[in-house]
Structure formats: structure tokens, C-alpha cells
mmCIF file of C-alpha atoms in Angstrom:
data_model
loop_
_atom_site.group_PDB
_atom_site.id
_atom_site.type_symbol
_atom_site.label_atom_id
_atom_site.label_comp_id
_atom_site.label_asym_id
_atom_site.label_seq_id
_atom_site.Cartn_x
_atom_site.Cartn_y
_atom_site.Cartn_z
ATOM 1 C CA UNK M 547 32.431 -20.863 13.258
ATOM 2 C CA UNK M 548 29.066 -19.193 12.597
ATOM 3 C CA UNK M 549 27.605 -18.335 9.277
ATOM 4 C CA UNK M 550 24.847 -16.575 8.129
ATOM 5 C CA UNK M 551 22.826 -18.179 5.990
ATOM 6 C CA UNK M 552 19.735 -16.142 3.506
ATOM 7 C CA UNK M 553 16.123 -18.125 4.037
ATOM 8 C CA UNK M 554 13.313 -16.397 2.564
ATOM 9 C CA UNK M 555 13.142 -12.720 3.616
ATOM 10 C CA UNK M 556 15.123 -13.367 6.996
ATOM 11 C CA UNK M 557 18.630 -14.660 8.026
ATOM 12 C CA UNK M 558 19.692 -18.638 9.731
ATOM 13 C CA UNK M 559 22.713 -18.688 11.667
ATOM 14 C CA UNK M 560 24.525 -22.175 11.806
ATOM 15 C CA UNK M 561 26.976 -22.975 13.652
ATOM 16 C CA UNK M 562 29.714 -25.333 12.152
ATOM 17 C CA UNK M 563 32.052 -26.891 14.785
ATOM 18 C CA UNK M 564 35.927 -25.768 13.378
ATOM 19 C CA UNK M 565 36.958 -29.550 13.215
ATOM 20 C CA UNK M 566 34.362 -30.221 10.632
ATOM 21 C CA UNK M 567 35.175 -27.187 8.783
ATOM 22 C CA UNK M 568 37.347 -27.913 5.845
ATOM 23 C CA UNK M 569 37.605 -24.137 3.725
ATOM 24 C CA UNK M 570 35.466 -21.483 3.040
ATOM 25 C CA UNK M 571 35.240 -20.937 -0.790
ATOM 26 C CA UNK M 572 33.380 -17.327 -0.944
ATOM 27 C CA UNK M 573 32.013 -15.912 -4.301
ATOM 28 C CA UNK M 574 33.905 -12.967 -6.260
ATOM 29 C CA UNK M 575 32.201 -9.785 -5.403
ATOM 30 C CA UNK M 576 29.929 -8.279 -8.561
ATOM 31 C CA UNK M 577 29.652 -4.667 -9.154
ATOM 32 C CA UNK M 578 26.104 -2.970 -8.941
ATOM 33 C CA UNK M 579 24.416 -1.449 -11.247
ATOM 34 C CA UNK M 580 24.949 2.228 -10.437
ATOM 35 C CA UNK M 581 20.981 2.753 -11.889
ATOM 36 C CA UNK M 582 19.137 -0.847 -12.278
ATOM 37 C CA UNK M 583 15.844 1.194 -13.278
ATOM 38 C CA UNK M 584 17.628 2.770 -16.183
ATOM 39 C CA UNK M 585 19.945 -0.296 -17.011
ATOM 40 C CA UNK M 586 16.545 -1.599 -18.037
ATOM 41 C CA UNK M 587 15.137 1.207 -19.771
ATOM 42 C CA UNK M 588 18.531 1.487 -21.826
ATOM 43 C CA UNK M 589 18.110 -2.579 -22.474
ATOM 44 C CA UNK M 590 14.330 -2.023 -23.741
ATOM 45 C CA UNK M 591 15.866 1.087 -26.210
ATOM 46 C CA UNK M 592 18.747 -0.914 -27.342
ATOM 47 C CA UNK M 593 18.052 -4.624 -26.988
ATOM 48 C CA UNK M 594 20.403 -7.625 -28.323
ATOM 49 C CA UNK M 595 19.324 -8.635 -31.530
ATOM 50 C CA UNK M 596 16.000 -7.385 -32.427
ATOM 51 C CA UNK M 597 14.087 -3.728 -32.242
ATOM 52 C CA UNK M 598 13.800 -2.063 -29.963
ATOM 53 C CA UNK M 599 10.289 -2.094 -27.746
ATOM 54 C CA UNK M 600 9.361 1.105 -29.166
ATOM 55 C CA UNK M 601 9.020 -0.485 -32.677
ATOM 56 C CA UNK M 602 7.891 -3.621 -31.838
ATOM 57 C CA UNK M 603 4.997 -2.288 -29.875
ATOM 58 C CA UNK M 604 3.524 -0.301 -32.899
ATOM 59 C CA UNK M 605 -0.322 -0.891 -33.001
ATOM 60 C CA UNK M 606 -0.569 -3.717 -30.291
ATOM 61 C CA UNK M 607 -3.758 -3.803 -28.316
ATOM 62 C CA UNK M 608 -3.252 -6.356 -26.054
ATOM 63 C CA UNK M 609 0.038 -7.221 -24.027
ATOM 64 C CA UNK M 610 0.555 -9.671 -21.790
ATOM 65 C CA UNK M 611 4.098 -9.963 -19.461
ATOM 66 C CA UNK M 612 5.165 -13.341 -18.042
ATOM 67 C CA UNK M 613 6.709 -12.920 -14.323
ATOM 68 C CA UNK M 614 8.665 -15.742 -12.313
ATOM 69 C CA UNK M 615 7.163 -16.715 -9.288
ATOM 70 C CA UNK M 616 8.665 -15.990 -6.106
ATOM 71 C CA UNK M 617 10.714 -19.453 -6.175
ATOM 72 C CA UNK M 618 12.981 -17.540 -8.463
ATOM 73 C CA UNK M 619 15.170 -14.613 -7.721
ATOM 74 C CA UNK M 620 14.316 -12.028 -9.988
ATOM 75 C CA UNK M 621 13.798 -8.388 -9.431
ATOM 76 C CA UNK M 622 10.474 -8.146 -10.807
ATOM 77 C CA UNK M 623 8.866 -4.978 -9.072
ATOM 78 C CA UNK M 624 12.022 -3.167 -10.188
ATOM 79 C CA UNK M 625 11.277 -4.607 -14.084
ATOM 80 C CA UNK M 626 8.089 -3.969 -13.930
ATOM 81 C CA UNK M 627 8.410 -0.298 -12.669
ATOM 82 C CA UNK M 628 10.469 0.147 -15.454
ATOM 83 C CA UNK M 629 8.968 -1.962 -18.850
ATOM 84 C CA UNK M 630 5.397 -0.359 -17.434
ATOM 85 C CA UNK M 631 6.009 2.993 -17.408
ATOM 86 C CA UNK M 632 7.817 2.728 -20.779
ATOM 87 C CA UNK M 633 4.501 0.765 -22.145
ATOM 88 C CA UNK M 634 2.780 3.648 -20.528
ATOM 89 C CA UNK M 635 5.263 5.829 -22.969
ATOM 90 C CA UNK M 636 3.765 4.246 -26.132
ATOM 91 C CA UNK M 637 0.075 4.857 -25.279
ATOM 92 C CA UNK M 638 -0.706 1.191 -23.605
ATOM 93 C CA UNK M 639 -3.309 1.824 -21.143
ATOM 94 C CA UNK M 640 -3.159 -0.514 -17.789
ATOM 95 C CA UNK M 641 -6.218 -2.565 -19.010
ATOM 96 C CA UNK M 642 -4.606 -3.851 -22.080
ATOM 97 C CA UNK M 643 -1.992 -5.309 -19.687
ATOM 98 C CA UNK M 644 -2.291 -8.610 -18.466
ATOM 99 C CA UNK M 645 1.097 -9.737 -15.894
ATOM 100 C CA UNK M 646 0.742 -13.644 -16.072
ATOM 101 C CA UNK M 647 2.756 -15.332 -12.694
ATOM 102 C CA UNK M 648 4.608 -18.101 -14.154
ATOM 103 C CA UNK M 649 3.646 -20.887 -11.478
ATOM 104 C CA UNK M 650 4.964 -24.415 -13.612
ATOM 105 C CA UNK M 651 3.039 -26.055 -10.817
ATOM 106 C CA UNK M 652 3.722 -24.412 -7.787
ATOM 107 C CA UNK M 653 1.138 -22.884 -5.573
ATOM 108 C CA UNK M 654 -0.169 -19.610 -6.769
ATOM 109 C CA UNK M 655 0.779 -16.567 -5.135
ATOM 110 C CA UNK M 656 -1.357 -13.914 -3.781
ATOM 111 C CA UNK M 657 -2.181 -11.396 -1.178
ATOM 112 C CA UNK M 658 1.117 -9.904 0.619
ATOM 113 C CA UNK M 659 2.900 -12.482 -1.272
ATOM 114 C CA UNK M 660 2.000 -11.107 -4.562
ATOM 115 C CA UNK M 661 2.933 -7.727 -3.467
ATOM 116 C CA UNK M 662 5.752 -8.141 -2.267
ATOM 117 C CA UNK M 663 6.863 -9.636 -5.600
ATOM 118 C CA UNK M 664 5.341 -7.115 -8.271
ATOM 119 C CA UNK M 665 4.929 -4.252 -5.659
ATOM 120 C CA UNK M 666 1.860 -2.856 -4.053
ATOM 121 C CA UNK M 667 1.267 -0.233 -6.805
ATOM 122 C CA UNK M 668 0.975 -3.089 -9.698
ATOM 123 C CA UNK M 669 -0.907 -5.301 -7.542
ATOM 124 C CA UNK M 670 -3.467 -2.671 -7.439
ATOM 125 C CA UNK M 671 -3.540 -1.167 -10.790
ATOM 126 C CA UNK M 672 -3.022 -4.297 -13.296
ATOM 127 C CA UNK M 673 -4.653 -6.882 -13.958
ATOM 128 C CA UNK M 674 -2.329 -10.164 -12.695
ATOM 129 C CA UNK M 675 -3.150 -13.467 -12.882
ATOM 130 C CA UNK M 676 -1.430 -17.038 -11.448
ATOM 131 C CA UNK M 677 -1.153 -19.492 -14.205
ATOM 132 C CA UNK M 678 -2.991 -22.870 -12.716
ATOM 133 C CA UNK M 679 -1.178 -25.998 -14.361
ATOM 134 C CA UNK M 680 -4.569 -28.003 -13.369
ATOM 135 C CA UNK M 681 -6.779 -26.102 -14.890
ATOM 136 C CA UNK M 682 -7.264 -27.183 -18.545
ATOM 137 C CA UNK M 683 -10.415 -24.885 -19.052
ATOM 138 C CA UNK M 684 -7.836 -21.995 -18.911
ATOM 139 C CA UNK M 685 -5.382 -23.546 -21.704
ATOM 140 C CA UNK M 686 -5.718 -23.971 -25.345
ATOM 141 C CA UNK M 687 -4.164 -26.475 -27.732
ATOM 142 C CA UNK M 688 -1.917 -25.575 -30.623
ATOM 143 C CA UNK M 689 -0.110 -28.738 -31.464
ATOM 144 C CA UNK M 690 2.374 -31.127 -30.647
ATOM 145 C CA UNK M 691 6.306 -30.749 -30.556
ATOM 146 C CA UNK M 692 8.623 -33.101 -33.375
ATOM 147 C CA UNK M 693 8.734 -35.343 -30.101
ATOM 148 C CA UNK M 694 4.929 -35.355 -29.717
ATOM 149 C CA UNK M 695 4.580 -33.735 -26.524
ATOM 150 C CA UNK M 696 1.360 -31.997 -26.919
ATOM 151 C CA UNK M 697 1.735 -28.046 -26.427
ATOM 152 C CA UNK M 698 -1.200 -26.506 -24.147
ATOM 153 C CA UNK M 699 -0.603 -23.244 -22.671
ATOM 154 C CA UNK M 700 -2.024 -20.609 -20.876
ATOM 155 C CA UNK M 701 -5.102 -18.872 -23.268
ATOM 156 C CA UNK M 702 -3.919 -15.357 -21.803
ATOM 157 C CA UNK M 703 -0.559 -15.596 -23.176
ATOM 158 C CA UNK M 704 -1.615 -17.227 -26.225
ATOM 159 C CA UNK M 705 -4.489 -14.384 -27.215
ATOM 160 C CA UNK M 706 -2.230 -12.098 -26.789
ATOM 161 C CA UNK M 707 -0.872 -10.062 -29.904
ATOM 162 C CA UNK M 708 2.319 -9.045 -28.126
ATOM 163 C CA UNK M 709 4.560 -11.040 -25.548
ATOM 164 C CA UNK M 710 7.147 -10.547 -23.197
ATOM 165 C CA UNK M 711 9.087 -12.674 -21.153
ATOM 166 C CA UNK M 712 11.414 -11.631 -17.818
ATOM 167 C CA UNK M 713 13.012 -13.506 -15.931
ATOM 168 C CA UNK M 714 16.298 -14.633 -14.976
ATOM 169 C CA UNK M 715 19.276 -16.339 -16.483
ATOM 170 C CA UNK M 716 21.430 -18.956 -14.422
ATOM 171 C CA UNK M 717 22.504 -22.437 -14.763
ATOM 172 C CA UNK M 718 20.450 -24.979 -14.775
ATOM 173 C CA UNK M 719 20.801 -28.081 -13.781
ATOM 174 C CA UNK M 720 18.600 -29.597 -16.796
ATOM 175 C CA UNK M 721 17.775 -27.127 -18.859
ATOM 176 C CA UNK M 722 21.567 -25.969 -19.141
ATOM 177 C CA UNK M 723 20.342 -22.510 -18.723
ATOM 178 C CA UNK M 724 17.355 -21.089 -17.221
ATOM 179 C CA UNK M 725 15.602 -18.007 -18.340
ATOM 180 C CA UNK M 726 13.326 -16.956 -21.729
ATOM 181 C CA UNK M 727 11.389 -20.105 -23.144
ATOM 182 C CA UNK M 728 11.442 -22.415 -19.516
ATOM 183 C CA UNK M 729 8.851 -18.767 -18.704
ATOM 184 C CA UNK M 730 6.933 -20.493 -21.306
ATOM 185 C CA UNK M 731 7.858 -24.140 -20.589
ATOM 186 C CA UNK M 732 7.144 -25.502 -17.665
ATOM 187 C CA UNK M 733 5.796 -21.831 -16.871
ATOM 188 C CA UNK M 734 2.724 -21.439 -18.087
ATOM 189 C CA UNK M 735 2.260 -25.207 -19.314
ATOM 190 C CA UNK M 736 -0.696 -27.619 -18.698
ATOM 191 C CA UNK M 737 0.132 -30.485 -16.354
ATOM 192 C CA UNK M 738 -0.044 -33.584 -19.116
ATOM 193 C CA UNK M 739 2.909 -31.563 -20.859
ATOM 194 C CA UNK M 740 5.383 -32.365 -17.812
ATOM 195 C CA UNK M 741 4.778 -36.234 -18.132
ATOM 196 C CA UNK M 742 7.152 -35.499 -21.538
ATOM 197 C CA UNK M 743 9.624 -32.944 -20.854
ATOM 198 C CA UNK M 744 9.700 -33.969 -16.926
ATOM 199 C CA UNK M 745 9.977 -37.728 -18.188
ATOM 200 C CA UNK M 746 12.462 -40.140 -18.156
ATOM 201 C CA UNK M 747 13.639 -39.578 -21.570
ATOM 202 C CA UNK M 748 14.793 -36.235 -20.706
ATOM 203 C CA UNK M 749 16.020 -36.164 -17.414
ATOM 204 C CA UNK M 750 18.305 -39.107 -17.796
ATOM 205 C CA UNK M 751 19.651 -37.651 -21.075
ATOM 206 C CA UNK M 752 23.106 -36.676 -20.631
ATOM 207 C CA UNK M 753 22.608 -33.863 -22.389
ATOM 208 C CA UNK M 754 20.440 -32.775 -19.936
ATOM 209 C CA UNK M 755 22.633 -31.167 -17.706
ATOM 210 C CA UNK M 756 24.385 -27.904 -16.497
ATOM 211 C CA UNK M 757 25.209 -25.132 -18.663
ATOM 212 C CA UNK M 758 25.113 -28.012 -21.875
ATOM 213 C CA UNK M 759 22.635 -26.204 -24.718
ATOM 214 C CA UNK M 760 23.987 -27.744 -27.739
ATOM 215 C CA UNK M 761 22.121 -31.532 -27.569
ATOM 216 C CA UNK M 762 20.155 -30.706 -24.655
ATOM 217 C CA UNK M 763 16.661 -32.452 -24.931
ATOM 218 C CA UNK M 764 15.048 -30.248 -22.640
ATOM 219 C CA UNK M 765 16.650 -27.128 -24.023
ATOM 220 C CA UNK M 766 15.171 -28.345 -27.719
ATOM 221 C CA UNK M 767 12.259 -29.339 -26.887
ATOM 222 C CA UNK M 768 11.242 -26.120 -24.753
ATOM 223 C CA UNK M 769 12.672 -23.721 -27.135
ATOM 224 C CA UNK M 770 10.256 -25.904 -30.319
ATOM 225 C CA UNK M 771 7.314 -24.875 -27.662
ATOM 226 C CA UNK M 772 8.134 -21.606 -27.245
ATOM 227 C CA UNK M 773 8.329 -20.573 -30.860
ATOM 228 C CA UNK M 774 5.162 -22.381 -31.287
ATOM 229 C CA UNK M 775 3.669 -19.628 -28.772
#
């Protein structure tokens, strides 16, 4: 039998002889959105928990939005299109945006790479920058965690007086879920800060494991850094 595998942007056929294949468990089919752009507008008007953007954004001068990298699979150009033109809405200009890529320590990424995850009309009109884990000059200091793991992060997130965070939500095999503070943490982290929340302590925790939040090390310990930011 021959499946179809997704790689990247393109498509790996493999062929699985049919003595070796045991079942074929396939995934419950989700319903689309019937209008992603304006499920996201609607989300921004009437979000879970808190103000909406509208109010929150009163008298900010400087915003900056954290983006996954392309590692993750999140629609980004299609929030972006959307959370930009309603910052537009309020009166933000483009040059008091700053989209931060949210490398951890992966490779930064750039040219048709970068386009092809924010779109070609962001990548030339806002100002976007890959957060470099090695780079200490570009992070500040502002503490350490209850567990002493010293919290430097990226200085463009941190001078900025208003915030925002996309991304994704999923399980995760250490985290318990990914999504909101792991932008922050590994994100847009300094290198030393892995050694602690990378380290043995945490990843042998049992805790430490899928879809567990409730005395999950890593979970605590990245959601104490993100408030900090």
C-alpha cells in the first residue's frame, strides 16, 4: 500500500509492503472555518477572559507581536493579515510594530523563507526581526525564577509597552501543552536559560509530560517567566 506522506511544502510517497501493514488508524475529519480571517477578528473583539484589543490598546506606542517560527504549524500570514489591519484600526502606524520570530534556538529565518511565513506584504512593510538565543547583547536581565533560573529575554519584547503572543496550541510532550508563555520561553530566551528548564531536573520529572499542567515543572516554571515579561 502507498501513502502519502506531508514533508515541508511537498508530498513523500512510501510504500508499505501489505504484510507489514497492521491497520490504518486515520484522524476524525475537523470542520473549517467557513471565514478564518474573521474568526480572528471576532476572537480579537470578544476574547476569553480579558478586554478586548480595542481597550487594551488605548494609548500604546510601541507594540511588539511574537510569531512561531516555521518549525511550528501556525497560520501566521493569515493572523497577521488580520491582528494588523485591526492595529491599523486603532491608529498604530507600521513603525511602532515590531513582529519578533520566535527562534528558541533554531536557525533564523529569512529571505523566501520569511515570506512565505508572514507573507510578502509584511515582510516588506514591518519591521521583523529573528530572535538570536546567542546573542546576549540583544537580551536584558530581569531576575531569576523561585527555581533560580535566571530570566534574560529578548530587549524588543521586553521595551515594549504592549505584547502579544500567537501561536499555536497542541500537546506537548513536556510542556503538557504548547502555545502562549513557551512563545516567551524557550522563544525568545537567552541560551544559559535552557541549561535550567532544558535540564535534567525537568525533563525527567514525571510531571513533565503530555497534556499534564497541574505539577508540570516546565509548565511552572515557563508560565513564572512569562509573567515576569
Amino acid at each position: 500500500m502507498i501513502f502519502e506522506l506531508d514533508y515541508g511544502n511537498e508530498k513523500l510517497k512510501v510504500k508499505i509492503p501489505d504484510d507489514n501493514l497492521l491497520d490504518v488508524i486515520a484522524s476524525k475529519p475537523v470542520k473549517p472555518l467557513p471565514d478564518p480571517s474573521r474568526s480572528v477578528i471576532e476572537s480579537l473583539k470578544a476574547p476569553i477572559g480579558c478586554a478586548p484589543l480595542s481597550e487594551k490598546i488605548k494609548d500604546r506606542k510601541n507594540i511588539c507581536i511574537v510569531i512561531s517560527d516555521v518549525t511550528r504549524a501556525v497560520p501566521t500570514e493569515l493572523i497577521l493579515e488580520s491582528l494588523l489591519a485591526e492595529l491599523e484600526g486603532y491608529g498604530i502606524k507600521k513603525d511602532a510594530v515590531t513582529i519578533l520570530v520566535a527562534t528558541g534556538l533554531h536557525r533564523p529565518n529569512i529571505g523566501k523563507e520569511l515570506e512565505g511565513l508572514v507573507g510578502r506584504r509584511i515582510a516588506a512593510n514591518y519591521r521583523i526581526i529573528n530572535h538570536d538565543a546567542h546573542r546576549r547583547e540583544d537580551c536584558d536581565f530581569i531576575g531569576k525564577t523561585k527555581k533560580g533560573t535566571p530570566v534574560i529575554l529578548n530587549r524588543n519584547f521586553l521595551a515594549a509597552d504592549f505584547k502579544i503572543l500567537t501561536g499555536l496550541i497542541e500537546p506537548h510532550f513536556m510542556a503538557g501543552f504548547s502555545g502562549g508563555r513557551k512563545a516567551i520561553c524557550p522563544g525568545i530566551s537567552f541560551m544559559d536559560m535552557f541549561r535550567h528548564f532544558h535540564g535534567p531536573a525537568i525533563l525527567e520529572s514525571p510531571g513533565s509530560a503530555f497534556g499534564v499542567l497541574e505539577g508540570n515543572p516546565f509548565h511552572e516554571e515557563s508560565t513564572e517567566i512569562a509573567k515576569k515579561a
